[in-house]
GROMACS .gro file of C-alpha atoms in nm:
model
  306
    1MET     CA    1   2.587  10.817  -1.560
    2GLN     CA    2   2.363  10.881  -1.855
    3ILE     CA    3   1.984  10.919  -1.785
    4SER     CA    4   1.773  10.769  -2.063
    5ALA     CA    5   1.538  11.021  -2.220
    6SER     CA    6   1.280  10.748  -2.277
    7TYR     CA    7   1.297  10.652  -1.910
    8LEU     CA    8   1.228  11.009  -1.806
    9ALA     CA    9   0.949  11.029  -2.062
   10GLY     CA   10   0.793  10.719  -1.909
   11LEU     CA   11   0.809  10.867  -1.562
   12THR     CA   12   0.657  11.190  -1.690
   13GLY     CA   13   0.377  10.993  -1.854
   14SER     CA   14   0.308  10.815  -1.525
   15LEU     CA   15   0.304  11.152  -1.349
   16ASN     CA   16   0.047  11.283  -1.597
   17GLN     CA   17  -0.171  10.977  -1.535
   18LEU     CA   18  -0.151  11.033  -1.161
   19THR     CA   19  -0.237  11.401  -1.208
   20THR     CA   20  -0.543  11.306  -1.416
   21LYS     CA   21  -0.645  11.049  -1.157
   22GLU     CA   22  -0.599  11.301  -0.877
   23GLN     CA   23  -0.822  11.551  -1.056
   24SER     CA   24  -1.088  11.286  -1.116
   25LEU     CA   25  -1.083  11.177  -0.751
   26THR     CA   26  -1.095  11.540  -0.636
   27ASN     CA   27  -1.401  11.601  -0.854
   28GLU     CA   28  -1.563  11.283  -0.728
   29LEU     CA   29  -1.499  11.378  -0.366
   30SER     CA   30  -1.625  11.737  -0.405
   31SER     CA   31  -1.938  11.642  -0.601
   32GLY     CA   32  -2.014  11.324  -0.411
   33LEU     CA   33  -2.069  11.154  -0.746
   34ALA     CA   34  -1.878  10.862  -0.888
   35VAL     CA   35  -2.010  10.946  -1.235
   36ASN     CA   36  -1.966  11.307  -1.341
   37ALA     CA   37  -1.970  11.268  -1.719
   38LEU     CA   38  -2.116  11.036  -1.981
   39SER     CA   39  -1.769  10.900  -2.053
   40ASP     CA   40  -1.730  10.789  -1.691
   41ASP     CA   41  -2.005  10.525  -1.721
   42PRO     CA   42  -2.250  10.550  -2.014
   43VAL     CA   43  -2.473  10.269  -1.880
   44ALA     CA   44  -2.504  10.429  -1.536
   45VAL     CA   45  -2.580  10.766  -1.693
   46GLY     CA   46  -2.859  10.609  -1.902
   47GLU     CA   47  -3.010  10.439  -1.599
   48ASN     CA   48  -2.987  10.764  -1.405
   49VAL     CA   49  -3.183  10.947  -1.675
   50THR     CA   50  -3.465  10.695  -1.633
   51LEU     CA   51  -3.459  10.726  -1.253
   52SER     CA   52  -3.458  11.107  -1.276
   53ALA     CA   53  -3.761  11.100  -1.507
   54GLN     CA   54  -3.949  10.881  -1.258
   55LEU     CA   55  -3.855  11.113  -0.975
   56GLN     CA   56  -3.978  11.413  -1.172
   57GLN     CA   57  -4.312  11.242  -1.227
   58ASP     CA   58  -4.337  11.182  -0.853
   59VAL     CA   59  -4.255  11.547  -0.779
   60SER     CA   60  -4.515  11.663  -1.031
   61TYR     CA   61  -4.780  11.439  -0.876
   62GLN     CA   62  -4.700  11.559  -0.524
   63ARG     CA   63  -4.739  11.921  -0.633
   64ALA     CA   64  -5.061  11.856  -0.824
   65SER     CA   65  -5.212  11.641  -0.549
   66THR     CA   66  -5.132  11.900  -0.281
   67SER     CA   67  -5.311  12.166  -0.485
   68VAL     CA   68  -5.605  11.936  -0.555
   69SER     CA   69  -5.631  11.840  -0.188
   70SER     CA   70  -5.676  12.207  -0.102
   71VAL     CA   71  -5.961  12.233  -0.352
   72LEU     CA   72  -6.129  11.919  -0.219
   73GLN     CA   73  -6.096  12.040   0.140
   74VAL     CA   74  -6.278  12.361   0.046
   75GLN     CA   75  -6.545  12.154  -0.131
   76ASP     CA   76  -6.579  11.936   0.176
   77SER     CA   77  -6.624  12.241   0.400
   78ALA     CA   78  -6.878  12.385   0.157
   79VAL     CA   79  -7.091  12.070   0.154
   80ALA     CA   80  -7.066  12.045   0.533
   81SER     CA   81  -7.193  12.403   0.555
   82VAL     CA   82  -7.489  12.324   0.330
   83ILE     CA   83  -7.576  12.019   0.540
   84SER     CA   84  -7.573  12.242   0.848
   85GLN     CA   85  -7.793  12.502   0.675
   86LEU     CA   86  -8.041  12.239   0.558
   87THR     CA   87  -8.058  12.090   0.907
   88GLN     CA   88  -8.145  12.437   1.037
   89ALA     CA   89  -8.405  12.477   0.762
   90ILE     CA   90  -8.568  12.148   0.866
   91THR     CA   91  -8.582  12.264   1.228
   92VAL     CA   92  -8.734  12.600   1.131
   93ALA     CA   93  -8.985  12.443   0.892
   94THR     CA   94  -9.086  12.177   1.145
   95GLN     CA   95  -9.160  12.447   1.402
   96GLY     CA   96  -9.353  12.639   1.137
   97THR     CA   97  -9.589  12.346   1.073
   98ASN     CA   98  -9.663  12.249   1.433
   99GLY     CA   99 -10.005  12.422   1.426
  100THR     CA  100  -9.922  12.688   1.682
  101GLN     CA  101  -9.787  12.952   1.444
  102ASN     CA  102  -9.970  13.278   1.386
  103ALA     CA  103  -9.931  13.501   1.080
  104SER     CA  104  -9.637  13.684   1.234
  105ASP     CA  105  -9.463  13.357   1.316
  106THR     CA  106  -9.518  13.228   0.964
  107GLU     CA  107  -9.372  13.545   0.820
  108ALA     CA  108  -9.068  13.507   1.045
  109THR     CA  109  -9.032  13.142   0.933
  110THR     CA  110  -9.048  13.252   0.569
  111THR     CA  111  -8.785  13.518   0.630
  112GLU     CA  112  -8.552  13.273   0.806
  113LEU     CA  113  -8.589  13.012   0.533
  114THR     CA  114  -8.521  13.282   0.270
  115GLY     CA  115  -8.200  13.369   0.455
  116ILE     CA  116  -8.097  13.003   0.465
  117ARG     CA  117  -8.158  12.974   0.092
  118ALA     CA  118  -7.937  13.278   0.035
  119GLU     CA  119  -7.660  13.118   0.245
  120ILE     CA  120  -7.681  12.792   0.051
  121LEU     CA  121  -7.684  12.976  -0.281
  122SER     CA  122  -7.374  13.166  -0.170
  123VAL     CA  123  -7.199  12.839  -0.083
  124ALA     CA  124  -7.302  12.693  -0.418
  125ASN     CA  125  -7.122  12.988  -0.579
  126THR     CA  126  -6.806  12.941  -0.369
  127THR     CA  127  -6.480  13.043  -0.536
  128PHE     CA  128  -6.131  12.919  -0.460
  129GLN     CA  129  -5.818  13.066  -0.611
  130GLY     CA  130  -6.027  13.261  -0.860
  131SER     CA  131  -6.248  12.977  -0.985
  132TYR     CA  132  -6.601  12.867  -0.900
  133LEU     CA  133  -6.582  12.526  -0.737
  134PHE     CA  134  -6.920  12.394  -0.851
  135ALA     CA  135  -6.931  12.513  -1.212
  136GLY     CA  136  -6.777  12.204  -1.371
  137SER     CA  137  -6.523  12.311  -1.632
  138LYS     CA  138  -6.666  12.666  -1.645
  139GLY     CA  139  -6.471  12.793  -1.347
  140GLN     CA  140  -6.498  13.157  -1.452
  141VAL     CA  141  -6.878  13.154  -1.471
  142GLU     CA  142  -7.096  13.200  -1.163
  143PRO     CA  143  -7.289  12.873  -1.170
  144PHE     CA  144  -7.613  12.948  -0.981
  145THR     CA  145  -7.857  13.235  -1.027
  146LEU     CA  146  -8.180  13.289  -0.835
  147SER     CA  147  -8.476  13.419  -1.033
  148ALA     CA  148  -8.746  13.530  -0.791
  149SER     CA  149  -9.100  13.520  -0.924
  150SER     CA  150  -9.325  13.822  -0.890
  151VAL     CA  151  -9.625  13.591  -0.857
  152THR     CA  152  -9.682  13.478  -0.498
  153THR     CA  153  -9.806  13.133  -0.594
  154GLN     CA  154  -9.509  13.067  -0.821
  155PRO     CA  155  -9.190  12.956  -0.640
  156ALA     CA  156  -8.861  13.122  -0.724
  157SER     CA  157  -8.630  12.927  -0.953
  158VAL     CA  158  -8.256  12.864  -0.972
  159THR     CA  159  -8.070  12.828  -1.301
  160TYR     CA  160  -7.731  12.664  -1.353
  161GLN     CA  161  -7.476  12.814  -1.592
  162GLY     CA  162  -7.201  12.559  -1.531
  163ASP     CA  163  -7.163  12.216  -1.688
  164SER     CA  164  -7.150  11.856  -1.568
  165HIS     CA  165  -6.781  11.801  -1.643
  166VAL     CA  166  -6.589  11.613  -1.374
  167SER     CA  167  -6.208  11.633  -1.366
  168TYR     CA  168  -5.982  11.356  -1.243
  169LEU     CA  169  -5.633  11.339  -1.098
  170GLN     CA  170  -5.423  11.070  -1.264
  171ALA     CA  171  -5.234  10.884  -0.994
  172PRO     CA  172  -4.889  10.735  -1.072
  173GLY     CA  173  -5.037  10.389  -1.025
  174GLY     CA  174  -5.288  10.454  -1.304
  175SER     CA  175  -5.602  10.513  -1.097
  176GLU     CA  176  -5.821  10.819  -1.156
  177ILE     CA  177  -5.938  11.020  -0.857
  178PRO     CA  178  -6.237  11.255  -0.908
  179ILE     CA  179  -6.143  11.607  -0.801
  180THR     CA  180  -6.441  11.819  -0.907
  181THR     CA  181  -6.811  11.793  -0.834
  182ASP     CA  182  -7.098  11.849  -1.076
  183GLY     CA  183  -7.274  12.147  -0.920
  184SER     CA  184  -7.606  12.076  -1.086
  185LYS     CA  185  -7.603  11.725  -0.942
  186LEU     CA  186  -7.508  11.852  -0.598
  187PHE     CA  187  -7.755  12.141  -0.559
  188LEU     CA  188  -8.019  12.081  -0.826
  189ASN     CA  189  -7.980  11.705  -0.829
  190SER     CA  190  -8.051  11.640  -1.194
  191ALA     CA  191  -7.972  11.271  -1.141
  192ALA     CA  192  -8.269  11.040  -1.156
  193GLY     CA  193  -8.440  10.995  -0.819
  194ALA     CA  194  -8.233  11.266  -0.649
  195THR     CA  195  -8.370  11.559  -0.452
  196ASN     CA  196  -8.358  11.911  -0.595
  197ILE     CA  197  -8.222  12.092  -0.289
  198LEU     CA  198  -8.258  12.452  -0.404
  199GLY     CA  199  -8.585  12.371  -0.582
  200THR     CA  200  -8.728  12.215  -0.266
  201LEU     CA  201  -8.626  12.520  -0.061
  202ASN     CA  202  -8.794  12.748  -0.314
  203GLN     CA  203  -9.114  12.546  -0.293
  204LEU     CA  204  -9.095  12.537   0.088
  205ILE     CA  205  -9.064  12.915   0.107
  206SER     CA  206  -9.357  12.949  -0.134
  207ALA     CA  207  -9.567  12.709   0.074
  208PHE     CA  208  -9.517  12.920   0.388
  209GLN     CA  209  -9.585  13.237   0.193
  210ASN     CA  210  -9.920  13.089   0.092
  211GLY     CA  211  -9.999  12.934   0.430
  212ASN     CA  212  -9.995  12.582   0.286
  213THR     CA  213  -9.872  12.387   0.589
  214THR     CA  214  -9.961  12.052   0.433
  215ALA     CA  215  -9.725  12.114   0.142
  216ALA     CA  216  -9.467  12.257   0.383
  217THR     CA  217  -9.475  11.939   0.593
  218SER     CA  218  -9.419  11.721   0.285
  219LEU     CA  219  -9.138  11.943   0.159
  220THR     CA  220  -8.971  11.936   0.501
  221THR     CA  221  -8.961  11.557   0.481
  222THR     CA  222  -8.805  11.589   0.137
  223LEU     CA  223  -8.528  11.807   0.282
  224ASN     CA  224  -8.438  11.522   0.515
  225GLY     CA  225  -8.361  11.319   0.205
  226SER     CA  226  -8.148  11.608   0.079
  227VAL     CA  227  -7.935  11.594   0.391
  228SER     CA  228  -7.882  11.223   0.339
  229PHE     CA  229  -7.793  11.282  -0.027
  230LEU     CA  230  -7.540  11.552   0.059
  231SER     CA  231  -7.385  11.334   0.327
  232THR     CA  232  -7.322  11.071   0.061
  233GLN     CA  233  -7.168  11.331  -0.170
  234ARG     CA  234  -6.946  11.455   0.110
  235ALA     CA  235  -6.834  11.099   0.176
  236ASN     CA  236  -6.732  11.077  -0.192
  237ILE     CA  237  -6.520  11.392  -0.153
  238ASP     CA  238  -6.362  11.248   0.161
  239ASP     CA  239  -6.288  10.928  -0.029
  240SER     CA  240  -6.103  11.130  -0.292
  241LEU     CA  241  -5.901  11.305  -0.020
  242SER     CA  242  -5.819  10.971   0.138
  243SER     CA  243  -5.716  10.821  -0.197
  244ILE     CA  244  -5.489  11.117  -0.268
  245LYS     CA  245  -5.327  11.084   0.075
  246THR     CA  246  -5.269  10.713   0.016
  247GLU     CA  247  -5.113  10.783  -0.324
  248GLN     CA  248  -4.898  11.061  -0.175
  249ASN     CA  249  -4.760  10.820   0.085
  250SER     CA  250  -4.694  10.563  -0.186
  251VAL     CA  251  -4.519  10.819  -0.407
  252THR     CA  252  -4.309  10.942  -0.115
  253SER     CA  253  -4.197  10.586  -0.048
  254GLN     CA  254  -4.123  10.530  -0.416
  255SER     CA  255  -3.925  10.854  -0.437
  256THR     CA  256  -3.716  10.748  -0.140
  257GLN     CA  257  -3.637  10.417  -0.309
  258LEU     CA  258  -3.549  10.592  -0.636
  259ILE     CA  259  -3.310  10.826  -0.454
  260VAL     CA  260  -3.145  10.528  -0.287
  261GLN     CA  261  -3.103  10.366  -0.630
  262GLN     CA  262  -2.958  10.687  -0.773
  263THR     CA  263  -2.715  10.717  -0.485
  264ALA     CA  264  -2.600  10.359  -0.528
  265LEU     CA  265  -2.571  10.410  -0.904
  266MET     CA  266  -2.407  10.751  -0.917
  267GLY     CA  267  -2.286  10.826  -0.566
  268ALA     CA  268  -1.926  10.808  -0.455
  269ASP     CA  269  -1.794  10.615  -0.156
  270THR     CA  270  -1.638  10.923   0.002
  271ALA     CA  271  -1.427  10.731   0.252
  272GLN     CA  272  -1.281  10.511  -0.019
  273VAL     CA  273  -1.233  10.804  -0.257
  274ALA     CA  274  -1.057  11.006   0.014
  275THR     CA  275  -0.819  10.715   0.079
  276SER     CA  276  -0.753  10.671  -0.292
  277LEU     CA  277  -0.693  11.045  -0.331
  278SER     CA  278  -0.445  11.049  -0.044
  279THR     CA  279  -0.259  10.751  -0.190
  280THR     CA  280  -0.255  10.910  -0.535
  281GLU     CA  281  -0.126  11.239  -0.397
  282ASN     CA  282   0.154  11.059  -0.213
  283GLN     CA  283   0.244  10.866  -0.527
  284GLN     CA  284   0.239  11.188  -0.728
  285THR     CA  285   0.464  11.368  -0.478
  286GLY     CA  286   0.708  11.076  -0.471
  287LEU     CA  287   0.721  11.059  -0.849
  288GLU     CA  288   0.770  11.433  -0.879
  289ASP     CA  289   1.058  11.413  -0.632
  290ALA     CA  290   1.211  11.122  -0.822
  291ILE     CA  291   1.188  11.299  -1.157
  292ALA     CA  292   1.336  11.615  -1.008
  293ALA     CA  293   1.624  11.418  -0.857
  294LEU     CA  294   1.694  11.232  -1.179
  295GLU     CA  295   1.685  11.550  -1.381
  296LYS     CA  296   1.926  11.713  -1.134
  297GLN     CA  297   2.152  11.410  -1.139
  298GLY     CA  298   2.150  11.406  -1.520
  299SER     CA  299   2.241  11.773  -1.536
  300LEU     CA  300   2.528  11.719  -1.291
  301PHE     CA  301   2.677  11.432  -1.492
  302ASN     CA  302   2.642  11.630  -1.811
  303LEU     CA  303   2.827  11.921  -1.645
  304LEU     CA  304   3.112  11.696  -1.520
  305ALA     CA  305   3.149  11.540  -1.863
  306THR     CA  306   3.224  11.876  -2.027
   0.00000   0.00000   0.00000
């Protein structure tokens, strides 16, 4: 019996195809990906690039928003502290203008209000991660400086070295969330109709120093407006925090959907691949055995023919 060389070549070619298929299935099973190279599915690879870019944007936003949230939380705590200090100042000043204070009491009131001003000024110069929170874009410059007057009748003054720049966080949906606060607006209230918090405190301290209870009473009322103003500003900060949280939840949901799409696009059906691999391996083994037997049989016939 003569074994055709072309027949054996055909079997060998089939064996090579099975070997290639086995390797491909093995790679697919080990990687969990149905598409491991551009040649496997160019369209799927292109779509995956787009999905990966969207996922990267989501990751970048989550990182940025987490950092920004920390900054806003510190701002929120700072404003809450100032509100508490101003409330204490109002209480102290109210007691100081009730008509029962002697010179010693007035001096004590002045001293306490001076301490409160120092606390508020310290909060206004709060730093976080090496930057001043209320200096606008000039994070490396201490924003507020107190210049005490040597003249008793002249109130101390506070100067601002920052700027009015407000930064925004760009949300994936396109909205802009304010993440910084104009320090001059917050503590000096340069906006029309707003109360100059530090300026009012300076005048209140000066009024007590000069025994002017009438002016002190009026200035104490003004501080009540300052508390209301700061409460509104704090609400704005809280709104930013809430907006960021909402966007984070939305981005998390979107990322989950993108991953599902990627898995459906690129992922392998491991159960099906494992079955196909087992079938291919069995076919390969059977074909190898057949080729070996035919080659042996051909060699035997060739030997008998000599």
